[in-house]
Coordinates of C-alpha atoms in Angstrom, one line a residue:
Chain A
X1 CA -71.3 -7.4 -29.0
X2 CA -68.1 -9.2 -29.7
X3 CA -65.8 -9.7 -26.7
X4 CA -62.1 -10.4 -27.6
X5 CA -60.1 -12.4 -25.2
X6 CA -56.5 -11.3 -25.0
X7 CA -54.4 -13.6 -27.3
X8 CA -51.9 -15.2 -25.0
X9 CA -49.8 -16.4 -27.9
X10 CA -46.3 -17.3 -26.8
X11 CA -44.8 -16.9 -30.2
X12 CA -42.3 -19.7 -29.7
X13 CA -41.4 -22.8 -31.6
X14 CA -42.9 -25.3 -29.2
X15 CA -45.6 -27.1 -31.2
X16 CA -49.0 -27.1 -29.7
X17 CA -48.6 -23.9 -27.6
X18 CA -49.0 -21.4 -30.4
X19 CA -52.4 -19.7 -30.7
X20 CA -53.1 -18.6 -34.3
X21 CA -56.2 -16.5 -33.5
X22 CA -58.0 -14.8 -30.8
X23 CA -61.0 -16.3 -29.2
X24 CA -64.2 -14.3 -29.5
X25 CA -67.5 -14.5 -27.7
X26 CA -70.5 -13.6 -29.8
X27 CA -73.7 -12.8 -28.2
X28 CA -76.5 -15.3 -28.9
X29 CA -79.1 -13.5 -31.0
X30 CA -81.9 -15.3 -29.2
X31 CA -80.7 -14.4 -25.7
X32 CA -83.1 -12.3 -23.7
X33 CA -82.3 -10.4 -20.5
X34 CA -83.1 -12.4 -17.4
X35 CA -85.9 -11.2 -15.2
X36 CA -88.1 -12.6 -12.5
X37 CA -91.0 -13.1 -15.0
X38 CA -91.7 -16.4 -16.6
X39 CA -89.5 -16.9 -19.6
X40 CA -91.4 -19.7 -21.3
X41 CA -91.5 -19.8 -25.1
X42 CA -95.0 -20.0 -26.6
X43 CA -95.6 -23.0 -28.9
X44 CA -94.8 -22.2 -32.5
X45 CA -92.7 -19.1 -31.8
X46 CA -89.0 -18.6 -32.7
X47 CA -86.5 -20.8 -30.8
X48 CA -85.8 -19.4 -27.4
X49 CA -83.5 -20.0 -24.5
X50 CA -83.5 -23.6 -23.1
X51 CA -82.8 -22.6 -19.5
X52 CA -85.4 -21.9 -16.9
X53 CA -85.1 -18.5 -15.3
X54 CA -87.9 -18.7 -12.8
X55 CA -90.1 -21.1 -10.9
X56 CA -92.9 -20.3 -13.3
X57 CA -90.8 -21.6 -16.2
X58 CA -91.0 -25.1 -14.7
X59 CA -94.7 -25.2 -15.7
X60 CA -93.9 -24.6 -19.4
X61 CA -94.4 -27.8 -21.2
X62 CA -91.6 -27.4 -23.8
X63 CA -88.9 -26.5 -21.2
X64 CA -86.5 -29.1 -20.3
X65 CA -85.1 -29.0 -16.8
X66 CA -81.9 -30.9 -16.1
X67 CA -81.3 -32.1 -12.6
X68 CA -77.9 -33.3 -11.7
X69 CA -77.7 -35.7 -8.8
X70 CA -74.5 -35.5 -6.9
X71 CA -73.2 -38.0 -4.3
X72 CA -72.4 -36.6 -1.0
X73 CA -69.7 -39.0 0.2
X74 CA -68.4 -38.7 3.7
X75 CA -64.8 -39.8 4.0
X76 CA -63.9 -41.8 7.1
X77 CA -61.8 -39.0 8.5
X78 CA -64.7 -36.6 8.3
X79 CA -66.8 -39.2 10.1
X80 CA -64.1 -39.3 12.8
X81 CA -64.2 -35.5 13.0
X82 CA -67.9 -35.5 13.5
X83 CA -67.6 -38.2 16.1
X84 CA -65.0 -36.2 18.0
X85 CA -67.2 -33.1 18.0
X86 CA -70.1 -35.2 19.5
X87 CA -67.8 -36.7 22.1
X88 CA -66.6 -33.2 23.2
X89 CA -70.1 -31.6 23.3
X90 CA -70.5 -32.2 27.1
X91 CA -67.0 -31.0 27.9
X92 CA -66.2 -27.7 29.6
X93 CA -64.7 -26.4 26.3
X94 CA -66.5 -28.2 23.5
X95 CA -65.1 -28.0 19.9
X96 CA -66.3 -24.7 18.5
X97 CA -68.2 -24.4 15.2
X98 CA -65.3 -22.4 13.8
X99 CA -62.7 -25.1 14.6
X100 CA -65.0 -27.8 13.3
X101 CA -65.6 -25.9 10.0
X102 CA -61.9 -25.1 9.5
X103 CA -60.9 -28.7 10.2
X104 CA -63.6 -30.1 7.9
X105 CA -62.5 -27.8 5.1
X106 CA -58.8 -28.8 5.5
X107 CA -59.5 -32.5 5.7
X108 CA -61.8 -32.5 2.8
X109 CA -59.2 -30.6 0.8
X110 CA -56.4 -33.0 1.8
X111 CA -58.6 -35.9 0.8
X112 CA -59.2 -34.4 -2.6
X113 CA -55.4 -33.8 -3.1
X114 CA -54.1 -37.1 -1.8
X115 CA -57.1 -39.5 -2.1
X116 CA -56.2 -42.9 -0.7
X117 CA -52.5 -41.8 -0.3
X118 CA -53.5 -39.6 2.6
X119 CA -51.9 -41.1 5.7
X120 CA -53.9 -42.2 8.7
X121 CA -55.1 -39.0 10.3
X122 CA -55.3 -38.6 14.1
X123 CA -57.7 -36.1 15.6
X124 CA -57.8 -34.8 19.2
X125 CA -59.3 -31.8 21.0
X126 CA -56.7 -29.2 22.1
X127 CA -58.6 -28.7 25.4
X128 CA -59.6 -25.1 24.5
X129 CA -62.3 -25.8 21.9
X130 CA -59.8 -26.3 19.0
X131 CA -58.7 -29.4 17.2
X132 CA -55.3 -31.0 16.8
X133 CA -54.8 -33.0 13.6
X134 CA -51.7 -35.2 13.3
X135 CA -49.9 -37.5 10.9
X136 CA -47.0 -39.8 11.8
X137 CA -44.4 -41.7 9.9
X138 CA -41.6 -43.4 11.8
X139 CA -39.7 -40.5 13.4
X140 CA -41.6 -37.8 11.4
X141 CA -44.6 -35.9 12.6
X142 CA -46.8 -33.2 11.1
X143 CA -49.3 -31.5 13.4
X144 CA -51.9 -28.8 12.5
X145 CA -53.5 -26.9 15.4
X146 CA -56.9 -25.4 14.5
X147 CA -57.8 -22.8 17.2
X148 CA -61.2 -22.4 18.7
X149 CA -61.6 -18.8 17.4
X150 CA -60.5 -17.0 14.2
X151 CA -58.6 -14.4 16.2
X152 CA -56.1 -17.0 17.2
X153 CA -53.7 -18.2 14.6
X154 CA -53.6 -21.7 13.3
X155 CA -50.2 -23.2 12.5
X156 CA -48.4 -26.2 11.1
X157 CA -45.8 -28.0 13.1
X158 CA -43.4 -30.5 11.7
X159 CA -40.8 -32.7 13.3
X160 CA -38.2 -34.7 11.5
X161 CA -36.1 -36.6 14.0
X162 CA -35.2 -33.8 16.5
X163 CA -35.6 -31.0 14.0
X164 CA -38.8 -29.1 14.7
X165 CA -40.3 -26.3 12.6
X166 CA -43.4 -24.2 12.7
X167 CA -45.1 -22.6 9.6
X168 CA -48.1 -20.4 9.1
X169 CA -51.2 -22.3 8.4
X170 CA -52.8 -22.6 4.9
X171 CA -54.2 -25.5 2.9
X172 CA -51.2 -25.3 0.6
X173 CA -48.7 -25.3 3.4
X174 CA -50.3 -28.3 5.0
X175 CA -50.2 -30.2 1.7
X176 CA -46.6 -29.2 1.0
X177 CA -45.6 -30.2 4.5
X178 CA -47.3 -33.6 4.2
X179 CA -45.6 -34.2 0.9
X180 CA -42.1 -33.2 2.1
X181 CA -42.3 -34.8 5.6
X182 CA -44.7 -37.7 5.6
X183 CA -45.0 -38.9 2.0
X184 CA -41.4 -38.4 0.9
X185 CA -39.6 -41.8 1.0
Chain B
X1 CA -41.4 -2.7 -3.4
X2 CA -44.4 -2.5 -5.7
X3 CA -46.9 -5.3 -5.5
X4 CA -48.6 -7.2 -8.3
X5 CA -52.3 -7.2 -7.6
X6 CA -53.4 -10.2 -9.7
X7 CA -56.7 -9.7 -11.5
X8 CA -56.6 -12.6 -13.8
X9 CA -54.4 -15.7 -13.7
X10 CA -54.2 -18.9 -15.6
X11 CA -51.9 -22.0 -15.2
X12 CA -51.7 -24.6 -17.9
X13 CA -49.8 -27.8 -18.0
X14 CA -49.1 -29.6 -21.2
X15 CA -47.6 -33.1 -21.4
X16 CA -46.7 -34.1 -25.0
X17 CA -46.3 -37.8 -25.9
X18 CA -43.3 -39.3 -27.6
X19 CA -45.8 -41.1 -29.8
X20 CA -49.6 -41.1 -30.0
X21 CA -51.8 -43.4 -27.9
X22 CA -52.7 -45.6 -30.8
X23 CA -54.0 -48.4 -28.6
X24 CA -56.7 -46.1 -27.2
X25 CA -58.1 -45.1 -30.6
X26 CA -61.8 -45.9 -30.7
X27 CA -61.9 -46.9 -27.0
X28 CA -63.9 -44.1 -25.6
X29 CA -65.6 -46.2 -22.9
X30 CA -62.2 -47.3 -21.7
X31 CA -60.9 -43.8 -21.5
X32 CA -64.0 -42.5 -19.7
X33 CA -63.9 -45.4 -17.3
X34 CA -60.2 -45.0 -16.6
X35 CA -60.5 -41.2 -16.0
X36 CA -63.6 -41.7 -13.8
X37 CA -61.8 -44.2 -11.6
X38 CA -58.6 -42.0 -11.5
X39 CA -60.6 -39.0 -10.3
X40 CA -63.2 -40.8 -8.2
X41 CA -62.1 -38.9 -5.2
X42 CA -63.6 -35.8 -6.9
X43 CA -67.0 -37.5 -7.2
X44 CA -66.7 -37.5 -10.9
X45 CA -69.9 -38.4 -12.8
X46 CA -70.7 -38.4 -16.5
X47 CA -71.8 -34.8 -16.2
X48 CA -68.1 -33.9 -15.5
X49 CA -67.1 -35.1 -18.9
X50 CA -67.0 -33.3 -22.2
X51 CA -65.9 -34.7 -25.6
X52 CA -64.2 -32.4 -28.0
X53 CA -62.9 -32.6 -31.6
X54 CA -63.7 -33.8 -35.0
X55 CA -63.8 -37.5 -35.6
X56 CA -62.2 -36.9 -39.0
X57 CA -59.2 -35.3 -37.3
X58 CA -57.8 -37.6 -34.5
X59 CA -55.4 -34.9 -33.3
X60 CA -58.4 -32.7 -32.3
X61 CA -60.2 -35.5 -30.4
X62 CA -60.1 -35.0 -26.6
X63 CA -61.8 -36.1 -23.4
X64 CA -62.1 -33.4 -20.8
X65 CA -62.9 -33.9 -17.1
X66 CA -64.0 -31.0 -15.0
X67 CA -62.7 -31.2 -11.5
X68 CA -64.2 -28.2 -9.8
X69 CA -61.8 -25.9 -8.0
X70 CA -58.8 -28.0 -9.4
X71 CA -59.6 -27.1 -13.0
X72 CA -59.8 -29.5 -15.9
X73 CA -57.8 -32.5 -17.1
X74 CA -57.8 -33.1 -20.8
X75 CA -56.7 -36.3 -22.6
X76 CA -55.9 -36.2 -26.3
X77 CA -54.2 -39.0 -28.2
X78 CA -51.0 -37.1 -28.4
X79 CA -50.9 -35.0 -25.3
X80 CA -52.6 -34.2 -22.0
X81 CA -53.4 -30.8 -20.6
X82 CA -54.5 -29.5 -17.2
X83 CA -55.8 -25.9 -16.7
X84 CA -56.7 -23.7 -13.8
X85 CA -58.1 -20.2 -13.7
X86 CA -58.4 -17.7 -10.9
X87 CA -56.8 -19.9 -8.3
X88 CA -55.5 -19.9 -4.7
X89 CA -52.3 -21.6 -3.5
X90 CA -54.4 -24.5 -2.4
X91 CA -56.0 -24.9 -5.8
X92 CA -52.5 -25.1 -7.3
X93 CA -51.6 -27.9 -5.0
X94 CA -54.7 -29.7 -6.1
X95 CA -53.9 -29.1 -9.7
X96 CA -50.5 -30.8 -9.2
X97 CA -52.2 -33.8 -7.7
X98 CA -54.6 -34.0 -10.6
X99 CA -51.7 -33.9 -13.1
X100 CA -49.9 -36.7 -11.1
X101 CA -53.0 -38.9 -11.0
X102 CA -54.0 -38.3 -14.6
X103 CA -50.5 -38.9 -16.0
X104 CA -50.2 -42.1 -13.9
X105 CA -53.3 -43.4 -15.6
X106 CA -51.9 -42.5 -19.0
X107 CA -48.7 -44.4 -18.3
X108 CA -50.6 -47.4 -17.2
X109 CA -53.1 -47.3 -20.1
X110 CA -50.9 -46.5 -23.2
X111 CA -48.6 -49.1 -24.7
X112 CA -44.9 -48.3 -24.7
X113 CA -45.6 -44.9 -23.3
X114 CA -43.2 -42.0 -22.7
X115 CA -43.6 -38.2 -22.4
X116 CA -41.4 -36.2 -24.8
X117 CA -42.0 -32.8 -23.2
X118 CA -43.6 -31.2 -20.2
X119 CA -44.5 -27.5 -20.1
X120 CA -45.9 -25.4 -17.3
X121 CA -47.3 -22.0 -18.4
X122 CA -48.4 -19.3 -16.1
X123 CA -49.9 -16.0 -17.3
X124 CA -51.5 -13.2 -15.4
X125 CA -52.8 -9.7 -15.7
X126 CA -52.2 -7.5 -12.6
X127 CA -52.6 -4.0 -11.4
X128 CA -49.7 -2.4 -9.6
X129 CA -49.9 -1.2 -6.0
X130 CA -49.6 2.4 -4.9
X131 CA -51.2 3.8 -8.1
X132 CA -48.1 2.8 -10.1
X133 CA -48.7 2.4 -13.8
X134 CA -47.1 -0.2 -16.1
X135 CA -45.4 2.7 -18.0
X136 CA -43.9 4.1 -14.9
X137 CA -42.6 0.7 -13.8
X138 CA -41.2 -0.4 -17.2
X139 CA -39.6 3.0 -17.8
X140 CA -37.7 2.4 -14.6
X141 CA -36.0 -0.7 -15.9
X142 CA -32.6 -0.8 -17.5
X143 CA -33.0 0.1 -21.1
X144 CA -31.7 -1.6 -24.2
X145 CA -30.1 0.6 -26.9
X146 CA -32.7 -0.1 -29.6
X147 CA -34.1 3.2 -30.8
X148 CA -37.6 4.5 -29.8
X149 CA -39.0 6.6 -32.7
X150 CA -41.7 8.4 -30.6
X151 CA -42.8 8.8 -27.0
X152 CA -41.3 6.1 -25.0
X153 CA -44.1 4.3 -23.0
X154 CA -41.8 1.7 -21.4
X155 CA -40.8 -1.6 -23.0
X156 CA -41.4 -5.0 -21.6
X157 CA -38.9 -7.8 -21.0
X158 CA -38.6 -11.1 -22.7
X159 CA -35.9 -13.4 -21.2
X160 CA -35.1 -17.0 -22.1
X161 CA -32.6 -19.1 -20.2
X162 CA -31.8 -22.6 -19.1
X163 CA -32.2 -23.5 -15.4
X164 CA -29.6 -26.1 -14.4
X165 CA -31.3 -27.1 -11.1
X166 CA -34.5 -28.0 -12.9
X167 CA -32.8 -28.8 -16.2
X168 CA -35.5 -26.7 -17.9
X169 CA -35.8 -24.0 -20.5
X170 CA -37.4 -20.9 -19.0
X171 CA -39.1 -18.1 -21.0
X172 CA -40.5 -15.1 -19.1
X173 CA -42.3 -12.1 -20.5
X174 CA -43.2 -9.0 -18.5
X175 CA -45.0 -6.3 -20.5
X176 CA -48.0 -3.9 -20.5
X177 CA -51.2 -5.7 -20.0
X178 CA -53.8 -5.3 -22.7
X179 CA -56.5 -6.5 -20.2
X180 CA -55.8 -4.5 -17.1
X181 CA -55.5 -0.7 -17.7
X182 CA -52.0 0.4 -16.7
X183 CA -51.3 -3.1 -15.5
X184 CA -48.6 -5.6 -16.1
X185 CA -48.8 -8.9 -18.0
X186 CA -46.7 -11.8 -16.9
X187 CA -46.1 -14.9 -19.0
X188 CA -43.9 -17.6 -17.6
X189 CA -43.1 -20.9 -19.3
X190 CA -41.1 -23.8 -17.9
X191 CA -40.3 -26.5 -20.5
X192 CA -38.8 -29.9 -19.5
X193 CA -37.7 -32.1 -22.4
X194 CA -37.7 -35.5 -20.8
X195 CA -40.0 -38.3 -19.9
X196 CA -40.2 -38.4 -16.1
X197 CA -40.3 -35.4 -13.8
X198 CA -41.0 -34.8 -10.2
X199 CA -44.2 -32.7 -10.5
X200 CA -44.2 -31.5 -7.0
X201 CA -40.6 -30.4 -7.0
X202 CA -40.9 -28.7 -10.4
X203 CA -44.0 -26.8 -9.4
X204 CA -42.3 -25.6 -6.2
X205 CA -39.0 -24.6 -7.9
X206 CA -40.8 -22.9 -10.8
X207 CA -42.8 -20.8 -8.3
X208 CA -39.6 -19.9 -6.4
X209 CA -37.8 -19.0 -9.6
X210 CA -40.6 -16.7 -10.8
X211 CA -40.8 -15.0 -7.4
X212 CA -37.0 -14.6 -7.4
X213 CA -37.0 -13.1 -10.9
X214 CA -39.8 -10.7 -10.0
X215 CA -37.9 -9.6 -6.9
X216 CA -34.8 -9.0 -9.0
X217 CA -36.7 -6.6 -11.2
X218 CA -38.3 -4.9 -8.2
X219 CA -41.7 -6.6 -7.9
X220 CA -43.5 -9.1 -5.6
X221 CA -46.9 -10.7 -5.5
X222 CA -49.5 -9.5 -3.0
X223 CA -49.8 -12.3 -0.5
X224 CA -53.1 -13.8 0.5
X225 CA -53.1 -16.8 2.7
X226 CA -55.8 -19.4 2.5

């Protein structure tokens, strides 16, 4: 089986962007369909797949299993978020699992995008089980309200001087707002 | 207005150097160390790296860093490339930050460095909403006077222009998709021939320009918030 990927040749004169040929995928003649049975290769037989398809394959002496260790690094702001959730546990309206998960996802994403350039992040409960996330710079403010439940809408609020605006929430809108309001010189 | 239901999409960024990074030839450890530190926030380890090319052809040699949902960043001795497939708006923002960080490292690491050209290339294959086919849509566009010597299935558009606000050359293709049955193929290229650009601003303006063009021809992307 030969699968052709559509040639996205641009046909222009910009060097480096012209693709002279299509890319094809050719099936590996030694590939076997995966199944729940052991896929180990008997000693002395034809070369077979190097991946392990089942737990039983781990016992095959000539299989190599690669383990990739990953570091789970908690950023300080995620640590602050977890501390906030713990502090609010005994309150009448503790931070909900939904609000925590949404805030965690947003802050992790913002950290990936901005790294050390992410401004100091202020976290506070909204009093109804949700979370308020804020950034300040001089007379500029960006605030994200994460509601306690998915039925309620999250939103992004920005204030530059005395000019307020509200936008629908999304990871990209938060990043764009931070770039244009807080990080812009 | 018919909506584009995107089935496959790719964004590529290419930054071509004014002259090759001669001082980094043979310095693979320095390149990997530099890119590791640059993308440390993504928990990059050796497993994120892939080396490409033929040692006998320096122009093919490349160091590729895989950055999860933000795609890949590829350093070659004469250009850099970032690529992203099947993405959300958030992933695009991340890709811009990857380009900014990677290119900052290149500027700091290469002697007498300057970019010659930047190019952003978006391509997608989409179905059309409401059961519309690409032929039905393209046949509804204003026609050129070139003769059709058979059954007219609708012809695509290729437009090239200069955008003064971005000071960029734009090339946009809208045609039948060969991947998506009865779908549309969009190819959109923004080329900037100068050293320094505002990546965030260009990404935003490019997106707005594409959406404006599509609206002018009677199309819009299906919106999905994330």
